[in-house]
Each structure stands twice: as structure tokens, then as C-alpha cells.
Amino acid sequence: MTSNSQINKSTRLTDILLEVRDLRVRYGHIEAVQGISFKILAGEIVALVGANGAGKSSILRAISGILPFGGEVLFEGQPIQRLGSAAIVALGIAQVPEGRGIFGTLTVKENLRLATWNRRDRRAITANLRHVFDLFPRLAERQRQLGGTLSGGEQQMLAIARALMTRAKLLLLDEPSMGLAPMLVHEIFRILKDINRTGTSLLLVEQNALMALKAASRGYVLETGRIVLHGTGRELADHPRVKEAYLG
Amino acid sequence: MKPWFQANNVGHHFGGLSAISGFNLELRSGELVGLIGPNGAGKTTVFNLITGVYRAAEGSIRFQGRELTGLTPWIISGLGIARTFQNIRIFKQLSVLDNVRIAHYRRTHYSLAEALLHLGRYRREERRLTRAAMEILRLLHLESYADETADSLPYGLQRRLEIGRALATGASLLLLDEPAAGMNPSEVGQLMEFIGWIRGQFNLTILLIEHQMRLVTGICERVLVLDFGVTIAEGRPNEIQNNPQVLEAYLGQAEDGGQMTDDGRQT
Amino acid sequence: MNRHWTIGLLLLAGAALSWAIPRYELLNPYLQATLMYLGINIILATSLNLINGYLGEFSVGHAGFMAVGAYASAILTVMLLPVGAAAWRFPLAIMAGGCAAALTGLVVAIPAFRTRGDYLAIVTLAFAMIVKSALENINAVGGPRGLLGIEGLSTMPWIFAWTVLSVWVIRNFVYSNPGRGVLAIREDEVAAELMGVNTRRVKIRAFMIASFFAGVAGGLFAHLLQFISPRIFDITKTTDILVMVYLGGVGSIGGSIVGASMFTVLQECLRPLGVWRMVIMPLLLVLLMLFRPRGIMGLRDFPWFRPSVECPQRPPETHPS
Amino acid sequence: MAYLFQQILNALQLGSIYALIALGYTMVYGIMTMINFAHGDIFMVGAFLCFVAATVLGLSFIPALLFSMLGCALLGVVIERLAYKPLREAPRVSAVITALGVGLMLEHLTLVFSPYPRHVPALWSSASWHVGGVTLSSLQVLIIVLSVLLMVFLDWLVRRTMLGLAIRAISWDRTVAAIMGVPVDAVISLTFAIGASLGGAAGFLYALAYPVIDPYMGVIVGWKAFIAAVVGGIGNIRGAMLGGFILGAVEILVAAFLPSTYRDLIAFALLFILLICKPYGILGQPRPQKV
Amino acid sequence: KIGVVAELTGDMPAVGASCKQAALMAVDEVNNAGGLKVGGSTYTVDLEIEDNAAKADQSALAAQKLIAQDRVLAIIGPNASLGAVPASAIAEGGRTVMITPWSTNPKTTRDMRTGRPKRYVFRACYTDTFEGHVLAMFILNQLKLKRAAVLYDVASEAPTSQSELFRRIFTEKGGVMTAFETYTTGDRDFSAQLTKIKESNPDIIFLPSYYNDVPLVVTQAKRLGVTVPFLGSDAWSSPELITLSQGTVEGYYFANHYAADIATPAAQAFIQAYKARYKALPDDVAALTYDAFGLLFQALKQVDKPEREALRNALSSISRYEGVTGNMRFQEGSGDPIKSAVILQVKNGRFVWFANANP
Ligand SMILES: Nc1ncnc2c1ncn2[C@@H]1O[C@H](COP(=O)(O)OP(=O)(O)OP(=O)(O)O)[C@@H](O)[C@H]1O
Ligand SMILES: Nc1ncnc2c1ncn2[C@@H]1O[C@H](COP(=O)(O)OP(=O)(O)OP(=O)(O)O)[C@@H](O)[C@H]1O
Ligand SMILES: [Mg+2]
Ligand SMILES: [Mg+2]
């Protein structure tokens, strides 16, 4: 936690990277997200925690532009709610979707290559690829394997690697630890912090509330589509209400 | 006396990849056993082999004295083995009640002709079936959803419905594949109670796969650890937790039984 | 119970009408004929819905089964059971047509269900082409010139009776345990099998039942039109049935009845439009699909359609979970 | 021997046209897992555009070909936007049935304007050569060469380019593809455009080879090409080509060596058996699915 | 009020379109001339045109509608036997006169169960059997050729009947059938069959195909190096054949109901009027439809009141009708006309009389 904040200070902590104002999402006549506002500063890790169905994934999908929504989303001060998802990715927001979303019929390498759709800088892409393979040596070994046959942990790594290939400034992670073995969960969190250290901001959605809050500089707690608590990661981790709900 | 359930030297591979090899497992009636291991270790494959989704390339699986390898899934299901899936696979567009009624499939005693013409046993059987299905829904506190389509249920209830559906097959051996996936710790606590309760209520033997160690250590009597398709350890939960091999392959160094490792300090 | 009485009364009234209408010319022969074709179309649509809606496959060979039933029953009445035989001759011929079609269905289904989805579509399509081509080459049944001299045995009461019977039996099937097996397969074949459903047998049964009724419809059709030829049962016939099914809604027997009725009635009502009729009909279909992608009553049925034993007996008070 | 060669040549010509149409089915199927039943009628429109280009506009070969292809591409995109796009989230068959409806509409709209068959003037000199008892016409060569070129180009496009990657990704999961920055709608439209323009090219070549056209010409050919696509393994580009040539060969060779009365019977029985032995088509594979 | 059932949509729209045009013309001519005098009073003729989508059940329904709902006096059509056969059963049952212009299937006018002719069903054309016979004799006697091949559409009734009869007569009278090949409606590639026919080395090829298939067959045959002539049936006789085939059918023969160049004044007048009205030459469907109306009008002039039964009797007792397609009367107790055929040859892009052919 301390190490995180130090790094954040060095990268202009006050810059607002993403600002969400009064976000609303509805499915049919159910309002899954009921007016949510929060912000992410450059270089931060922000955790979004909440029970099943609280609306976490809906928020991420809305930001990525694949769900229609009400309200405003500003990225680096620019409103993005009218942009299509392709344009949003081009601006630098990438998502690791819930359930990983690996393209089963594409090989590992093709999965990675697809994420560079918006990029024309060949040389940088190659460098990027090398960097990603350094982060995940496991993927380097499996470049030609079909995505669909990877194990859960491998797929999760691929999903993160793929998001990195878009050269995002902000990474939206939807339950990256779901279904992973404890060791891999540690591994993934370690890698996420490494990624953050290189300047990428993270919005982390997790069931695994305590772990996420401890990794994050700030956090928001969501209940049925509303933010009910927010504060620094540590504050929230120790908050009685969180303890009650998430420690059982 | 032969063991109640026995998997003997089972092996299976996909293409060149050996997903499971030399796998042995014995279950006594009434046990609750955990199956853990890193991702891709072959746990789900074990389930698929037992239930006949895949046909084991080597070895034998015997259940109540009967050889299972080579039988089709529906026959195996009829012998009393049921399972849930890692990704929920309920019948989404059917009603909750129908989901459970389908699971009674093998235990309906009327012929096709009787069904088509509404003759003889049809009415009686159909009533019995509906009553039995409603009973299971009642036990799982799902009866108020009976008429809703299954995909309109919240996630947690869908998991519960899937377990209910498995119970309705009349199984004596229940295989649960990551029942706690996507649940937060307080929900996991409820799930643990629930599993214990159905085990008593339905007289079940349970084999479960799980990554959330709290659940495994909390309710399993015995744990089997797989890595790369091979069993690397077997024993009581507390033994497993201190097994160096398991620590290295699965749990990682700083293991505290739960999953709330304090990562902040590690960096 | 109340509901039962209503339905029973309605059926009785229908039966009486189906007898009285031709007897006393309550409707002119054109409207009568339209009604009779409507009955046949209902049988066709409901039976195809069993495969395409309930089982979730995509069969395009329904006209082929219809052809088998039509020829089988017509051969019986024209050649084997000549005029003058007893009254049971006609129902027997229709049953025989249905059985012939069901057997053909079995022959197609056994190998065909090794494949799924669009592959099954092709297998059934190839089957329909084979039937048509085979019939063209059998001179004993008239080859391409068709089979003539069929008696007009399909009278209104008969068609009414067969329509009611078909719908009733298919409905019984759908709301029985074997029928729920069919639904389970549509939703998730692997899970269904693991719940004890013998998926292969269930599929083949459903396919045979559907072909049986296609054969019945074919038999009625042959004895209504009094002429059959291989060309009648070409791909456009299947297309028509498909349109009825999807117009009315997949996975819904009520929907198939509505779809067949709409199709038949529209086709007649739009006659004054001449060639434009054939532009308007598909346009309506496309518009309907855009606004109701599952058809008019997709996956839902009239509540009174479900057998009473099928509904859950709820405990008096529901308690929250 | 000469007889056999002649028949093989005939098979190649017919097969390459089937293959070209089958590609259109396979492209659309490959990205949307949807059978575009209107494709046979787009093919028909391609032939009519060829007619319009040659008679009304008086274009020569290359411009007329481009006219047909572009016209069909445009038609394909319009149909996709108006009739299929709103159904993206709907069950898959809804779009299939819509396609069926659109196809019927195209047929009858054409019929309203042209109930009589039309003759397409020759846009290509019909020289022919006789080599040892085998007759080879320049048109035959043109059809085979042009089809093969288009197929090779398409194969390259799908296998080797980003566009191909995007098509395959979208077919797996549209939403995730969007999250990766792929402009999904544009890629889908482009795919329809390519598929339809191939249909247009096929219609064009067909109109030259078989110069009498009518509004229903796409129906049977369309169904057959669809069969070809499936026999090859639908969604698979090379499969579609293979399927097209196999169907052409089966039809021609059965008629050539067996009584032609039984041609359809035998040809379809063969395909039936083939599909039963190879349930996913010759080059097709089931989607890998993990339980 | 007269009804027409035509194949406006479905797989033979050209037939329906011609039929409709000729029908409109025939009726307008009568109405413009002040109407039709029947038994002292004058009636204007109302036309009710129904589409049958070239389908059997649709034909039956359309006929039923005309008879029962629109209460027409008589029905003209359907043209193709696929529709004419079921419609004829309806007409017979509804005791309404039906004249099919173009259905050459012998069974259209015959009740297959009793084996007797239908009372209310007539046709304006001759039958398939007649034509197959005429053409076989023509090859042997007039062209003096001995080796013939046949290519026809198995899925169509008329060509199948014609071809089979042709084969029987031709071989009986000493000819040699070198090849007997088929295709299916909708096929456009005939290369396999033509290559096979070429291998069999015939002197002439009998092609009883509908006129839109003819150019395709002939063009492909030429591309494959087939040089022998083709012989066609009445289905060739549309001027469209000339435009569609672009000279490839030059010199070939076919059988027809009439020859325009030696035609009667009635025929000449019809052709002129049709050309003036539709900017196109009439095909056989148009001519036969026109004659069907002609027959009807002539019969109507003889009855006292426009009633169905009377009309039927008048029709069957017509002693001589001078139509576009020749003179005809109906055989005793049957709806089949007695009329002769002619053999035409394509010369300089026109149909020219070549020979008369009588049964
Ligand atoms: N496609 C959809 N159609 C209808 N309702 C939906 C849809 N997706 C989500 N919902 C509903 O919206 C609410 C919020 O869903 P969301 O997926 O955002 O929750 P979540 O916090 O991510 O939950 P989880 O922890 O299960 O991932 C839930 O009640 C859910 O049932
Ligand atoms: N159908 C298949 N085809 C090819 N490889 C497969 C298939 N199913 C599983 N595998 C491979 O077999 C290995 C074992 O897979 P399995 O699903 O049993 O793992 P698991 O232990 O259940 O992992 P997780 O905890 O992630 O669910 C993995 O490497 C996986 O990629
Ligand atoms: Mg979520
Ligand atoms: Mg698993």
C-alpha cells in the first residue's frame, strides 16, 4: 500500500483520468446501476467491490461502450459516452471482461494480435509483445495453442496480456481472480501491481473484497446499483460494514 | 467388500496433452471429499470421466460394483451419479420447476404412448413427479420461483437450482464443480452450511472441486490434490495445508487457510 | 375443471360445425376449402415446430415427409383398397401415410442426428431432394405427371378430427416427461444427458412424431386436392411451412396454430394484390421478425393449453427465500 | 478419355460457380453463424445487374463485372443494416428466417419488373479451341480462372490479415471483440459486402455462361451452393471451395456415367452419405467446447 | 363474369404474364365492341384474374374462389398441368366450365377414376401424345433422319410425356435412339448431358423444353461442338425464343399450333393487335388463351342465358371455331379439341411454316 502511494505521487496524483457522473444502466425495466459517480486518478488502483448482481460488471461494460447508459463519463476530461467501443479502446481504456472472453478459435498469439487493431506502430507492437511475454512466460510457451483449450489460469493471463496489448492507460478488470487457484490469485495480483507500477491505472472489480481493497489505493462499495461507502483501501478493509458483509 | 466407489489408475489425454494419468480415488459411502489443484490440473476432467462425458482412455471406474467406463452419461446418471458444472448449465429458458422435473427423467414410469394419449399412469405419475419436484424446490427455498424461467433467477439461486436439479436425479454421489465460484466470503459461509445440510438430508456422498480453501478446509473430510494430472497429495485438510508440495504447487507460500492474503505487505 | 368444460364444449361445437358447414352449405365451397387447407397447415406447422421450435434443430425436409405420407396413403386408396371398401378405409390410409412418414423419419434420423444444427438442415434438405427425385423416377405412381384419380375423401369433419387429434397429441407430448427431455436438449444437450435424458432416443422419437404428423397432413392433402405430384412437395412447400412456424412463434403450439392461420388467411386475403401479394407476404414476415424476433407467441403458450396436471400445486402460502 | 476430360472440364466450370456462391454463404456464416438464405437471390440480382450493365448502360466486360459486384455489395450491406442488424441479440434463427423473407422479397420484386426471362448479351468473345476431342471455350477458362483468383484472394484475406482475424474473433464473441477495439458493425458490414460481391461476381459469370436469366434463377442454385458450403464445412473458406467443386463434380459425373434421370437422386444420396460420414463437413470442425 | 387462373408468380411467371395479357386483350376487345350479346341482352365481360403461384393447392383454391365466391361463369386456366389438373377437379365438382389454354396433359380433361372425360373441362391445345407422335413421324418421314437423341426436363409433365411417346413411336418405326437424357427444372448447366449426347453421335436432338431453357441448351451445345440440329415442341413457340437465343436456333424445326406467316385473317389480326398493345409478339400461351376466350365467346353467343350448364353444352357442340391457332371443334363427348399441328422452321430470326402435320 505504501509503495503504491509513493509511486502514485511521482506520477501527478491529482490528474483525474476517468470521471463517472451519475451513471445509470437499465436492463428492460430493471435499473441495475442507479446513478453512480466516482473518479480514478492517474496511476491509481481503484477497487469496486460488491455482492453478486450489485452492478459492478454493468459499470465496466458501460464505460467500455458496449452498454447504453445514462449519465456522463469523462476520460482525460473528454466526454466519451457518445463514442463507440472501438474509439474508446483507441483512447486508452481496455477491459479484461468477466469470464475472460478468450477467443476460443484463435491462437494465443492471434488473441494478442487482435487487440492491436487500432494500432499502426508495428515496431512498438513487437516490443509490446515481448514485454507481455516477459510478464507471462507461460503464454510465450503456448503461443500457438488455441485459446479455447487453455486452462482457467492461463486464460486469465491471456486476457490481461491482451488488454495490455491495446496499450491502455486505464485497465478495467472484471473479477480477475475468479476461479483461480490461490497461488495464481497471488500471481495475478502481483502482476497487476507490476503493471500499475509502470504507470497504468487500474479499476479492479472483485468479489474477493479484502484482497482487492488491500491492493487498491481507494475503493468504492456497491450495493444494488448504488455506492454505499467509499474511502481508501485500508479504511474500507477495516470498516465494520464491509467486514460483516464480506467476511461472513 | 468392494469399495463403494473406486477409480483405478485412470488416464486421459487430449491430443498430445495428458490431462489425467494414474488417477486413483476411493470413496466410502457418506464421505465428503475435496478435489483441489491448480488451474488446468485436470479436476474437471476427472468429473467428466466419472460422468461419462469423456470416455477414459485407461483405467477403470467402478461405482457400487459396476464398471462405468464405456457407459453413456444418461446411464451413469441413472445409476445415481449427478453433478453440477463449473459454468452454470441450467436449462435457461425453461421454468425452474421444469428444470427439476427433467431431472426425474429416468424415474418416470409411463410409456411414450401413455404420454401421447394421456392414458393410464400418465396422470398419476405426472402428479407424483410434480409433487416431488416441488418438494425439492421447497427444501431449497426456491418454490416461489417455480414458474419463473431459470435465467431470471439471481446468480446465487441459479447455482442452488443447479444443485437442486442434480439432487432430483436421485443421486447418491454428487459431484460439485466449484460451487463457490463468484461468491463472496459471506455467501461462501452460507454455502458451506447448505452443503452440509443437503448431505444429511439426501444421504449423499459428495466429491467437490473448489479453489476457495476456506470451504475446502471447512467441510471436507479428506482432500485430494492434483497437479498436471497427477495426484500429488492426499489427506485430511490440515495435513494438506502444510504439505510442502501442495504449498509450492497450489497454495503459495503465505497461506492462511482463507484467501485473504495481505498482498500489500508482500510487495 | 371449469376450463375442461369450456374446451370440451368448444371442441364439440367445432365438430358439429365441421359436420354442418358442408352439409348445409353454411359457407361457400371456397371458404370451406380454405378452412380445410388451414387445418392441414396447422398440422404441418405444429409438427415442424416440434423439431424446429421445441428440439431447437433446423429441419428443412418437412415437405419430404409430407410427400411420403401423401403418396403412401394415396397409393393405398387408389390401388390397394379400391372403391367400395368400408368406412375405415380412409382413416387407415391416413394412419398408413403417417406411419410410412414416421418410418422414413426414423431412417433419416438415425444417421442424421450424428450432426447438429445447420448440418441437420442440409441432411434434411438432401433428403427432401432425394424424395422428390425418387418420386419423379417411379412411373408406377405417375412419375413427374403425378398421381391422379385420388378420391376426395378429406371432408371437413375428417380434417377437423385429424387436426384436433394431431394438436392434442403433440401438445401431450410436449407437456410430458419425454417432451421435457426434448426441451432440455434444446437448452443444453450435455446437461440434459447428464440429467439422465437419453438424448439420442429422445431426438429420434421427436423426429418420428413430427414426421408422422407431416405424413398425416400429406395424406389429408392428397385426398383433398385429389392430385399429387412430386413438384407439389418441393422446397417452396417447406419454405411455406417454415414461415408459418416462425410467424407464429417457435416452441409454441398455440403459436403454430396462429401462424398457420395467419399465413393461410393472409395468402387468400391478399389475392387482389396480384403479384404484389408475394412481395407483401415476405415483407410482413421480415417486419414481424424485426419487432418480435421469436414470432407472435415465441416460447409461450395459451395457459389453457397446458394440461392441468402439469401445473405446479402451490402450497397455499409462498414463503420468501 | 477425351470424353472424361471434357466432363471434368464441365465439372470444373460448374463447380467454380458453386464454389463462388458457397463462399458468400460461408463468409456470412463465418462471422454471424447465420445462414444467409437471401444469398441465392443476391446472386440473382448480380445476374440482373450484369444484364442492366450490358444492355441499358452498355458497359464492357470489366466495368460490367465491377458494376455487378459493387451493386451486390451495396445491396448486401443495405440488407444487413436494415434486416439483420436489429436482430443481433435475437435468437439466431430469427435472422435466418428474416433472410428467407428478404430472399423471397428480392425474387418477387424482380418479378414485378421483369416477369419474362431476359437474354444477357455476350460480353466476352466466345472463342473455343479443340484439343484432341476436348472442346475448351474461352468463357470456360475465364470462369474457372476468375473464380479461382477470387477464392485465393479471399482465403488470403481471411487467413492472413487483421480483417480475417477480426472476422474470426467476432464470430466467437462479438462483445469481447468490441472491447478489443474492433469496430464490430463495420467489420460485419464489410463481410456482408464481400460475401455479396462474390455472389454478384458469381451471378455475373453465371449470366455469361448461361445467358438466360429470370427472377427465380437463384433459388435452386442458391440451395445447392449452400449444400456445397456445408459439405465442405460451413464457415471454412477452403471448405466452401472444396464443397463447390465436389458438388459440381458429383452432378456432372453422375449424369455423365449413369442415367441422367437418376442424377439428383444419386447426387443427393451421395452428399447425404458424405455428410453422415463427416458430420461437420469435410474441412469443418465442431467448435471446441469444454464441459 | 369470367375468371382466369394464371401462374403470375412461381417458377413460370412468363406463362402467367402472357396469359394475363391475352385475357385482358380478349375481354377488352369484346367490351369495346359494345359487349357480348347473349340471348338478346348485352353484357359487358368482367374479368377476375387470380394468381396460383404455379402451385397445385393454390390452383385448386383459386378455382374454388372463382366458382364459389366470385361466381364466375367460366374459368380460363390454369396453364400448367400441375395446376390445371387439380383445378379441373374443382371445376368439374363445381359444375363450371374450365378451359385450360395450355395444359397438354391428357389427364386434365379425363376423370381417372371413372376413366371418362370430365364434362366441364375443355382445352384449347392438343395433347402431349399427339405432339410426340407428330414429331417422331416428321423426323423419319420428312427429314429422313434415323438417329435421334432426346434431352428433356424430368420434373415437368408435358416434356416427359412427349419424350416417352416420341421414343416409343420413333423406335417402333425404325429409328434409333442414341441417347435419352434428362435434367431438372431450374437446371442451367447441361454440359454433362450434352457431352454424352455428342458422344452418342445422333443426327438430330429432340428438345421438348420450355422456350427459356432452349437458348441455354443450344448455346452450350454449340460451345461443346455439337453441330446437329435440334427439334422442338410447341413450347418453343414464343417470339422471345428469337431474342433470347440470339440466332443460335436458326434453321431448327419445332411443332406448333399455328403458323403466323400462313395464318388466317383472325390470327393476323390478333398478332397485330397484340403487338400494338404490348409492344411484343404473342407467344403460344397468349394465342391459346385468346382462343380459349374465343371459344367461350362463340359458345356464349349460342346460349339463351349466361348460365354454366348451358354454356357447357354450347361449348361441346361447337362445330367449328376459327381461331388464332387454327380451326377446332371438340371431340365427341370430350373436352379435347380436334386440331392440327404445323411444323415451323426458324429462318432469319422468324418462324416460317414448313409443313402441316395431321394426327
Ligand atoms: N443482460 C442482462 N439482462 C437483464 N438483466 C441483467 C443483464 N445483465 C445483468 N443484469 C442484471 O443487472 C444486475 C447487475 O448485474 P452485474 O452483472 O452488473 O452485476 P455484478 O455486480 O457484476 O455481479 P457479479 O458479481 O455476479 O458479476 C443484476 O441484477 C443482473 O441480474
Ligand atoms: N476438450 C478439451 N480439449 C483439449 N484440451 C482440454 C479439453 N478439456 C480440458 N483440456 C485441457 O486439460 C487440462 C485439464 O483441464 P481441466 O478442465 O480438467 O482443468 P481444471 O483442473 O478443472 O482447471 P480449472 O481449475 O481451471 O477449472 C487443461 O490443460 C485443459 O486445457
Ligand atoms: Mg460481474
Ligand atoms: Mg475445472
Short mmCIF file of N, CA, C and O in Angstrom, two decimals, chain C residues 233-281:
data_model
loop_
_atom_site.label_atom_id
_atom_site.label_comp_id
_atom_site.label_asym_id
_atom_site.label_seq_id
_atom_site.Cartn_x
_atom_site.Cartn_y
_atom_site.Cartn_z
N PHE C 233 -44.33 -31.01 -53.62
CA PHE C 233 -43.61 -31.11 -52.35
C PHE C 233 -42.17 -30.65 -52.48
O PHE C 233 -41.26 -31.25 -51.95
N ASP C 234 -41.97 -29.59 -53.23
CA ASP C 234 -40.59 -29.11 -53.40
C ASP C 234 -40.21 -28.15 -52.28
O ASP C 234 -40.95 -27.98 -51.31
N ILE C 235 -39.10 -27.53 -52.44
CA ILE C 235 -38.55 -26.74 -51.35
C ILE C 235 -39.45 -25.55 -50.99
O ILE C 235 -39.48 -25.11 -49.84
N THR C 236 -40.24 -25.07 -51.95
CA THR C 236 -41.08 -23.92 -51.61
C THR C 236 -42.17 -24.33 -50.62
O THR C 236 -42.62 -23.52 -49.82
N LYS C 237 -42.59 -25.59 -50.69
CA LYS C 237 -43.58 -26.05 -49.72
C LYS C 237 -42.97 -25.98 -48.31
O LYS C 237 -43.59 -25.49 -47.36
N THR C 238 -41.75 -26.49 -48.20
CA THR C 238 -41.09 -26.42 -46.90
C THR C 238 -40.95 -24.97 -46.45
O THR C 238 -41.18 -24.64 -45.29
N THR C 239 -40.58 -24.12 -47.39
CA THR C 239 -40.44 -22.71 -47.04
C THR C 239 -41.74 -22.17 -46.45
O THR C 239 -41.74 -21.47 -45.44
N ASP C 240 -42.85 -22.52 -47.09
CA ASP C 240 -44.15 -22.06 -46.57
C ASP C 240 -44.35 -22.52 -45.13
O ASP C 240 -44.78 -21.75 -44.28
N ILE C 241 -44.04 -23.79 -44.88
CA ILE C 241 -44.27 -24.31 -43.52
C ILE C 241 -43.35 -23.60 -42.53
O ILE C 241 -43.76 -23.23 -41.43
N LEU C 242 -42.11 -23.40 -42.96
CA LEU C 242 -41.18 -22.68 -42.09
C LEU C 242 -41.73 -21.31 -41.74
O LEU C 242 -41.69 -20.88 -40.58
N VAL C 243 -42.24 -20.62 -42.74
CA VAL C 243 -42.78 -19.29 -42.49
C VAL C 243 -43.91 -19.36 -41.47
O VAL C 243 -43.96 -18.57 -40.53
N MET C 244 -44.79 -20.34 -41.62
CA MET C 244 -45.90 -20.46 -40.66
C MET C 244 -45.35 -20.63 -39.24
O MET C 244 -45.81 -20.00 -38.29
N VAL C 245 -44.36 -21.52 -39.11
CA VAL C 245 -43.84 -21.82 -37.78
C VAL C 245 -43.23 -20.58 -37.15
O VAL C 245 -43.53 -20.23 -36.00
N TYR C 246 -42.38 -19.90 -37.92
CA TYR C 246 -41.67 -18.78 -37.30
C TYR C 246 -42.55 -17.55 -37.17
O TYR C 246 -42.34 -16.72 -36.29
N LEU C 247 -43.54 -17.43 -38.05
CA LEU C 247 -44.50 -16.35 -37.91
C LEU C 247 -45.23 -16.51 -36.58
O LEU C 247 -45.34 -15.59 -35.78
N GLY C 248 -45.69 -17.71 -36.33
CA GLY C 248 -46.47 -17.96 -35.12
C GLY C 248 -45.61 -17.97 -33.88
O GLY C 248 -46.04 -17.53 -32.82
N GLY C 249 -44.41 -18.45 -34.00
CA GLY C 249 -43.53 -18.46 -32.85
C GLY C 249 -43.00 -19.84 -32.57
O GLY C 249 -43.75 -20.81 -32.55
N VAL C 250 -41.70 -19.92 -32.35
CA VAL C 250 -41.09 -21.22 -32.07
C VAL C 250 -41.45 -21.67 -30.67
O VAL C 250 -41.72 -20.87 -29.79
N GLY C 251 -41.45 -22.96 -30.50
CA GLY C 251 -41.67 -23.53 -29.18
C GLY C 251 -43.03 -23.19 -28.62
O GLY C 251 -43.19 -22.99 -27.43
N SER C 252 -44.02 -23.10 -29.49
CA SER C 252 -45.36 -22.77 -29.01
C SER C 252 -46.38 -23.39 -29.94
O SER C 252 -46.41 -23.08 -31.13
N ILE C 253 -47.19 -24.26 -29.39
CA ILE C 253 -48.20 -24.91 -30.24
C ILE C 253 -49.27 -23.90 -30.61
O ILE C 253 -49.68 -23.81 -31.77
N GLY C 254 -49.67 -23.12 -29.63
CA GLY C 254 -50.63 -22.06 -29.92
C GLY C 254 -50.10 -21.17 -31.03
O GLY C 254 -50.83 -20.78 -31.94
N GLY C 255 -48.80 -20.90 -30.96
CA GLY C 255 -48.17 -20.06 -31.96
C GLY C 255 -48.28 -20.67 -33.35
O GLY C 255 -48.57 -19.98 -34.32
N SER C 256 -48.09 -21.98 -33.42
CA SER C 256 -48.17 -22.62 -34.73
C SER C 256 -49.57 -22.52 -35.29
O SER C 256 -49.75 -22.34 -36.50
N ILE C 257 -50.54 -22.63 -34.42
CA ILE C 257 -51.92 -22.52 -34.90
C ILE C 257 -52.15 -21.11 -35.42
O ILE C 257 -52.67 -20.90 -36.52
N VAL C 258 -51.70 -20.14 -34.63
CA VAL C 258 -51.85 -18.75 -35.06
C VAL C 258 -51.10 -18.51 -36.36
O VAL C 258 -51.62 -17.89 -37.30
N GLY C 259 -49.87 -19.01 -36.42
CA GLY C 259 -49.04 -18.79 -37.61
C GLY C 259 -49.66 -19.40 -38.85
O GLY C 259 -49.75 -18.74 -39.89
N ALA C 260 -50.12 -20.65 -38.72
CA ALA C 260 -50.72 -21.30 -39.88
C ALA C 260 -51.98 -20.55 -40.30
O ALA C 260 -52.23 -20.36 -41.50
N SER C 261 -52.75 -20.09 -39.33
CA SER C 261 -53.97 -19.38 -39.67
C SER C 261 -53.66 -18.07 -40.38
O SER C 261 -54.22 -17.75 -41.42
N MET C 262 -52.70 -17.34 -39.80
CA MET C 262 -52.36 -16.05 -40.41
C MET C 262 -51.87 -16.25 -41.83
O MET C 262 -52.27 -15.52 -42.74
N PHE C 263 -51.00 -17.24 -41.99
CA PHE C 263 -50.43 -17.48 -43.31
C PHE C 263 -51.52 -17.81 -44.31
O PHE C 263 -51.62 -17.21 -45.38
N THR C 264 -52.37 -18.75 -43.95
CA THR C 264 -53.40 -19.20 -44.89
C THR C 264 -54.37 -18.06 -45.21
O THR C 264 -54.71 -17.82 -46.37
N VAL C 265 -54.79 -17.38 -44.17
CA VAL C 265 -55.78 -16.32 -44.38
C VAL C 265 -55.19 -15.16 -45.16
O VAL C 265 -55.79 -14.66 -46.12
N LEU C 266 -53.96 -14.78 -44.78
CA LEU C 266 -53.32 -13.66 -45.49
C LEU C 266 -53.16 -13.99 -46.95
O LEU C 266 -53.43 -13.16 -47.83
N GLN C 267 -52.72 -15.22 -47.20
CA GLN C 267 -52.47 -15.59 -48.58
C GLN C 267 -53.75 -15.44 -49.41
O GLN C 267 -53.70 -15.02 -50.56
N GLU C 268 -54.87 -15.74 -48.79
CA GLU C 268 -56.13 -15.59 -49.53
C GLU C 268 -56.59 -14.14 -49.58
O GLU C 268 -57.06 -13.67 -50.60
N CYS C 269 -56.42 -13.44 -48.45
CA CYS C 269 -56.93 -12.07 -48.40
C CYS C 269 -56.15 -11.13 -49.31
O CYS C 269 -56.67 -10.14 -49.79
N LEU C 270 -54.88 -11.44 -49.49
CA LEU C 270 -54.06 -10.52 -50.28
C LEU C 270 -54.17 -10.81 -51.78
O LEU C 270 -53.48 -10.20 -52.57
N ARG C 271 -55.03 -11.74 -52.16
CA ARG C 271 -55.17 -12.08 -53.56
C ARG C 271 -55.36 -10.88 -54.48
O ARG C 271 -54.75 -10.82 -55.54
N PRO C 272 -56.20 -9.92 -54.09
CA PRO C 272 -56.41 -8.79 -55.01
C PRO C 272 -55.12 -8.05 -55.37
O PRO C 272 -55.09 -7.33 -56.34
N LEU C 273 -54.06 -8.25 -54.59
CA LEU C 273 -52.83 -7.52 -54.88
C LEU C 273 -52.06 -8.12 -56.05
O LEU C 273 -51.08 -7.55 -56.50
N GLY C 274 -52.48 -9.27 -56.52
CA GLY C 274 -51.79 -9.89 -57.66
C GLY C 274 -50.36 -10.24 -57.31
O GLY C 274 -50.09 -10.81 -56.27
N VAL C 275 -49.44 -9.86 -58.20
CA VAL C 275 -48.04 -10.22 -57.98
C VAL C 275 -47.51 -9.62 -56.69
O VAL C 275 -46.69 -10.22 -56.00
N TRP C 276 -48.00 -8.46 -56.34
CA TRP C 276 -47.50 -7.80 -55.14
C TRP C 276 -47.78 -8.60 -53.88
O TRP C 276 -47.12 -8.43 -52.86
N ARG C 277 -48.73 -9.50 -53.98
CA ARG C 277 -49.01 -10.36 -52.83
C ARG C 277 -47.74 -11.05 -52.35
O ARG C 277 -47.47 -11.15 -51.16
N MET C 278 -46.96 -11.52 -53.33
CA MET C 278 -45.77 -12.27 -52.98
C MET C 278 -44.64 -11.37 -52.50
O MET C 278 -43.62 -11.83 -52.03
N VAL C 279 -44.79 -10.07 -52.69
CA VAL C 279 -43.81 -9.15 -52.12
C VAL C 279 -44.25 -8.78 -50.70
O VAL C 279 -43.44 -8.68 -49.79
N ILE C 280 -45.55 -8.59 -50.55
CA ILE C 280 -46.07 -8.15 -49.25
C ILE C 280 -45.92 -9.24 -48.18
O ILE C 280 -45.54 -8.96 -47.05
N MET C 281 -46.21 -10.48 -48.56
CA MET C 281 -46.14 -11.55 -47.56
C MET C 281 -44.77 -11.64 -46.90
O MET C 281 -44.66 -11.58 -45.68
#
